Short mmCIF file of C-alpha atoms and ligand atoms in Angstrom, two decimals:
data_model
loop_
_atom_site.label_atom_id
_atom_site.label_comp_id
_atom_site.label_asym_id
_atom_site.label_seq_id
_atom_site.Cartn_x
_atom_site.Cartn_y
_atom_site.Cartn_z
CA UNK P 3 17.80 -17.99 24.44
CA UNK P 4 15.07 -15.24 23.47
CA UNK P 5 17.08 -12.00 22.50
CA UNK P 6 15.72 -8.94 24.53
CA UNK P 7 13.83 -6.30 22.55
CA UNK P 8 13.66 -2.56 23.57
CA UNK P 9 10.42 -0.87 23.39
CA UNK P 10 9.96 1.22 20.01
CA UNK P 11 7.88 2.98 17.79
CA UNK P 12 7.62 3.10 13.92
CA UNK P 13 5.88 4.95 11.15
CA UNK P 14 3.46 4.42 8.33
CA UNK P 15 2.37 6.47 5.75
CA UNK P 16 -1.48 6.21 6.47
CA UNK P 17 -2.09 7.75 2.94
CA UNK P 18 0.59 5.32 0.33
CA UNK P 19 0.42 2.34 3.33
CA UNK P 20 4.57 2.70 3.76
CA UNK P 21 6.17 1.06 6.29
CA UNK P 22 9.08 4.14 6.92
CA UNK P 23 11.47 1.72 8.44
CA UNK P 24 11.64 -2.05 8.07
CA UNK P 25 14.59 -4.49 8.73
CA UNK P 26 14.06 -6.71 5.59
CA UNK P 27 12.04 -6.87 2.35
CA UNK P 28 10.98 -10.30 0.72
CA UNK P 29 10.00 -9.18 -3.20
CA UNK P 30 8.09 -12.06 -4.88
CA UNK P 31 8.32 -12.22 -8.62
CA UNK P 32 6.02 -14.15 -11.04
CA UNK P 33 8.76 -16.74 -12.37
CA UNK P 34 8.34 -18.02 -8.52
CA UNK P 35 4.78 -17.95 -8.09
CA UNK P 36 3.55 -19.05 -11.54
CA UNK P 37 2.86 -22.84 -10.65
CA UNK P 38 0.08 -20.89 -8.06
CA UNK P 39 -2.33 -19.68 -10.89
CA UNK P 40 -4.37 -21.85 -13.10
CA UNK P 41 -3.41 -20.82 -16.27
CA UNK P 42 0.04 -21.32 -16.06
CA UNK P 43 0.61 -20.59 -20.29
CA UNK P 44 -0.94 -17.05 -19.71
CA UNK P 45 2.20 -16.93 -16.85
CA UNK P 46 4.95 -18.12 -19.19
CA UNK P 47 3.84 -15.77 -22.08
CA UNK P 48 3.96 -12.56 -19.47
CA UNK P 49 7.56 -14.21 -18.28
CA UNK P 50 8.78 -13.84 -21.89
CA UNK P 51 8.52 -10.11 -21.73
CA UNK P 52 10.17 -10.02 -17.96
CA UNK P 53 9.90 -10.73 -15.32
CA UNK P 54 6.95 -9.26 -12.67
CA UNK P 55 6.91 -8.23 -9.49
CA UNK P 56 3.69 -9.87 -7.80
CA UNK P 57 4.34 -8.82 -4.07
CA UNK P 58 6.28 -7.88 -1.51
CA UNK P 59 6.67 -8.77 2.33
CA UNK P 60 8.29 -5.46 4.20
CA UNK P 61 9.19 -7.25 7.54
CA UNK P 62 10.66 -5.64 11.41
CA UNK P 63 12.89 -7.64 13.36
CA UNK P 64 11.02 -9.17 16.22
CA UNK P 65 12.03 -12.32 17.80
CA UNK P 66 10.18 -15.26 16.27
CA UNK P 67 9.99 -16.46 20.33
CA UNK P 68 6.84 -17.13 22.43
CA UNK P 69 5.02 -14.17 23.73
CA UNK P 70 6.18 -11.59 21.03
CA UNK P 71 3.96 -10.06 18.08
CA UNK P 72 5.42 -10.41 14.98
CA UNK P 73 4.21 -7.53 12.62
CA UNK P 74 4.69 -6.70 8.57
CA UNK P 75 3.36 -5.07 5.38
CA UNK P 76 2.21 -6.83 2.83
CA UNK P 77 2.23 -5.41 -0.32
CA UNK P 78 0.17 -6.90 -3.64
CA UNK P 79 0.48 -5.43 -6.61
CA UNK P 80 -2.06 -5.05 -8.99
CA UNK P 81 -2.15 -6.93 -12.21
CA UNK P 82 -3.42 -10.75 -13.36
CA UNK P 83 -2.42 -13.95 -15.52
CA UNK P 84 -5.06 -14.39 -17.58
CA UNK P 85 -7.85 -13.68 -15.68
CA UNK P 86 -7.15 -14.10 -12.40
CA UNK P 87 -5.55 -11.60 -10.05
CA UNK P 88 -2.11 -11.22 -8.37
CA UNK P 89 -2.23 -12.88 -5.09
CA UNK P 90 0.34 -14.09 -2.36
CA UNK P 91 0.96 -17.57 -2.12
CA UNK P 92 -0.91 -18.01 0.59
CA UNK P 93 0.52 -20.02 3.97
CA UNK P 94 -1.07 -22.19 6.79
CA UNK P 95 0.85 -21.16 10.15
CA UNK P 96 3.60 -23.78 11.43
CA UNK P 97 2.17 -23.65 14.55
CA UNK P 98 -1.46 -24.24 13.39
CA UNK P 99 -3.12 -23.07 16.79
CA UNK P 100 -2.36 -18.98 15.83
CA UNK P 101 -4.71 -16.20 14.17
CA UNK P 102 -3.75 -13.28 12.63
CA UNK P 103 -5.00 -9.54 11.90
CA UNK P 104 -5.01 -8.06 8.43
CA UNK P 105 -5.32 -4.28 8.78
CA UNK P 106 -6.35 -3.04 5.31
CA UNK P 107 -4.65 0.04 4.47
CA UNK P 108 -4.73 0.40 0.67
CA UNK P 109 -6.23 -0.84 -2.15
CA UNK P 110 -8.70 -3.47 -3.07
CA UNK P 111 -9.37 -7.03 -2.61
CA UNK P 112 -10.08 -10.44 -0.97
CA UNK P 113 -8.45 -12.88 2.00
CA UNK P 114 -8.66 -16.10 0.86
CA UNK P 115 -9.23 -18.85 3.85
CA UNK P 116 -9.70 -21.93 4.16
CA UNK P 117 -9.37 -25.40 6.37
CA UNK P 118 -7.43 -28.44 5.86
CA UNK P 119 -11.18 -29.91 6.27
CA UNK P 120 -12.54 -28.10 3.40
CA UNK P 121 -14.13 -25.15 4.64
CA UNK P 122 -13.64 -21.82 2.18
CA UNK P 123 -14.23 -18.24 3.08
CA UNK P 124 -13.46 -14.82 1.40
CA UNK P 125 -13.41 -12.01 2.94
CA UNK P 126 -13.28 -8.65 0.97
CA UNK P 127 -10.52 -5.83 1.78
CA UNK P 128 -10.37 -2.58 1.53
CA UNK P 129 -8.63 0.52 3.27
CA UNK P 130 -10.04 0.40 6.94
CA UNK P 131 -11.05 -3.13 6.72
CA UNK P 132 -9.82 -5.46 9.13
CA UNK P 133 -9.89 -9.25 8.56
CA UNK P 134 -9.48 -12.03 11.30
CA UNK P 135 -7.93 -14.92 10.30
CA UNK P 136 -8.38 -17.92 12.85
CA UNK P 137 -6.40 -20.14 13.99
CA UNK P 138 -6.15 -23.41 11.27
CA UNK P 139 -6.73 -21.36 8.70
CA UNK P 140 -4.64 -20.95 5.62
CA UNK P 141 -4.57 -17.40 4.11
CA UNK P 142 -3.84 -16.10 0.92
CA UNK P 143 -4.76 -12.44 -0.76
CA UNK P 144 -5.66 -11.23 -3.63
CA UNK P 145 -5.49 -8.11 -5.20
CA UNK P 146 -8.74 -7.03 -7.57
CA UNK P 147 -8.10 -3.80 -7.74
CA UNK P 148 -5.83 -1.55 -10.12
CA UNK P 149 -3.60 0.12 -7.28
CA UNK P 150 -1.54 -2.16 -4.49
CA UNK P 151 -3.34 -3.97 -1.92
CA UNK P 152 -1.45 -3.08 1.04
CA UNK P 153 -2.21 -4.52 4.64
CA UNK P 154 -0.33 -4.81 8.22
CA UNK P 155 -0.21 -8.21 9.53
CA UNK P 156 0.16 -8.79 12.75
CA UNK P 157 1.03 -12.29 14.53
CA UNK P 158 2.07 -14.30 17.48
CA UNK P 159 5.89 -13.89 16.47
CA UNK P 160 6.27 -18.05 16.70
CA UNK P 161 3.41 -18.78 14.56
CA UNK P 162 5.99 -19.77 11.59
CA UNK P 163 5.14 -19.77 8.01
CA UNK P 164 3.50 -23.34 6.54
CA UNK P 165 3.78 -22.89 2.06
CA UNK P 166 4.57 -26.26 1.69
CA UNK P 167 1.01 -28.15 2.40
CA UNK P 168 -1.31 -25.35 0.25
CA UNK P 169 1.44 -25.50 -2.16
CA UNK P 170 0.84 -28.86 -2.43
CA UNK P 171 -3.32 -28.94 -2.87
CA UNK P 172 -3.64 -25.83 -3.58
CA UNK P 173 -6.41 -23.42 -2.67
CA UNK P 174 -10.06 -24.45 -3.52
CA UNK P 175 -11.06 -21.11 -4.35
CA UNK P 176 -9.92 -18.75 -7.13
CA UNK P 177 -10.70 -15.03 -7.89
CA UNK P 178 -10.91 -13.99 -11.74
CA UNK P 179 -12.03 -11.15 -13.12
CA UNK P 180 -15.87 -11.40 -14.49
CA UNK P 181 -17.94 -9.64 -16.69
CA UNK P 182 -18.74 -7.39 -14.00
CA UNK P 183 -16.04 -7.42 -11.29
CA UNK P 184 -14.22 -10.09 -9.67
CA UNK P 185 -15.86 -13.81 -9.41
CA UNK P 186 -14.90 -16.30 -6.72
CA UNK P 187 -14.91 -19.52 -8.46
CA UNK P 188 -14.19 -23.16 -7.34
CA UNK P 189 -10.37 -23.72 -8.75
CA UNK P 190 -11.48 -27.36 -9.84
CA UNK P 191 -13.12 -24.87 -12.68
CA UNK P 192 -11.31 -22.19 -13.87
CA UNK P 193 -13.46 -21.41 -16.68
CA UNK P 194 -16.63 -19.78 -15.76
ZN1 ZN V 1264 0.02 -15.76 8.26
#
C-alpha cells in the first residue's frame, strides 16, 4: 500500500549545490567502481594509496510508488584514472519508459546517454544547465572539471535503477582528458 506523504519544502545551497536535509547518502568509492574505467592498472595503483571517494548520491525519502517524483543530488567529484574522468556508473531505468531532469548546479561536465540500439549522445553540464534524459536512455556523468559536479535529479519515483545491463556492455563512449580539454572518444579505443 503507497505510504502517504505530507507536503514539504527543503533547502539548497544555490552557491556550494547542498542539499540542507536529506534522508540518506549513498558514497561511491573507487575500489567499487574501478571495473567502469578503461584503464583499470591506473585504478589499482591510486587504490594502493587509499581508497577514493568518486561520488555521492544525497537522496529524500519519497515513495518509490506510481505518481510520485523521486528527487536527489548527485555529487561527482573531481579527479581521473589515468586519463579519464570520475564519473557515476551510469544506470538504464527499471522501468525503461521514464525520463529524467538533470539540473546543473555546480561544476563542470558531460551526461553520457545512450540506447540499447546504439545511439550515443553527450551533453555538456554546467551550473544552470539542464539536461533531459529520455525515456530508454541510459545515463551516466562525468565530471571534467577540477571542483564537484553537482546536479538535482529529478524522476518518476518508480522509475527504479537498471546497473546491471550497462555494467555488463558498458558505455560506448568515454571522456579523457586531451591535449586541450576533455575528448569524447569511442571506448572500443581508449588511446587517442
Ligand atoms: Zn536515472
Amino acid at each position: 500500500m503507497e505510504r502517504s506523504i505530507e507536503p514539504f519544502g527543503l533547502g539548497i545551497d544555490m552557491d556550494t549545490g547542498e542539499l540542507l536535509e536529506c534522508d540518506k547518502k549513498v558514497l561511491r568509492y573507487l575500489s567499487e567502481t574501478k571495473d567502469i574505467y578503461a584503464d583499470y592498472r591506473e585504478a589499482e595503483k591510486i587504490l594502493e594509496c587509499g581508497d577514493v571517494l568518486t561520488y555521492e548520491v544525497h537522496i529524500v525519502d519519497i515513495p518509490e510508488s506510481d505518481g510520485h517524483l523521486g528527487f536527489c543530488l548527485s555529487i561527482t567529484h573531481a579527479g581521473r584514472v589515468g586519463r579519464e574522468y570520475f564519473m557515476t556508473k551510469g544506470h538504464y531505468h527499471s522501468k525503461e519508459g521514464t525520463a529524467e531532469i538533470y539540473i546543473c548546479l555546480r561544476g563542470r561536465g558531460y551526461m553520457l546517454m545512450e540506447t540499447r540500439d546504439g545511439r550515443t549522445a553527450e551533453v555538456p553540464m554546467s551550473r544552470g544547465r539542464v539536461v533531459y534524459v529520455p525515456p530508454y536512455w541510459a545515463h551516466r556523468t562525468v565530471n571534467t572539471g577540477d571542483d564537484d559536479l553537482v546536479s538535482l535529479c529529478i524522476f518518476p519515483a518508480d522509475a527504479g535503477h537498471d546497473y546491471a545491463s550497462i555494467e555488463k556492455s558498458g558505455f560506448r563512449k568515454r571522456v579523457v582528458e586531451g591535449e586541450e580539454g576533455p575528448l569524447i572518444v569511442d571506448a572500443a579505443k581508449p588511446e587517442v
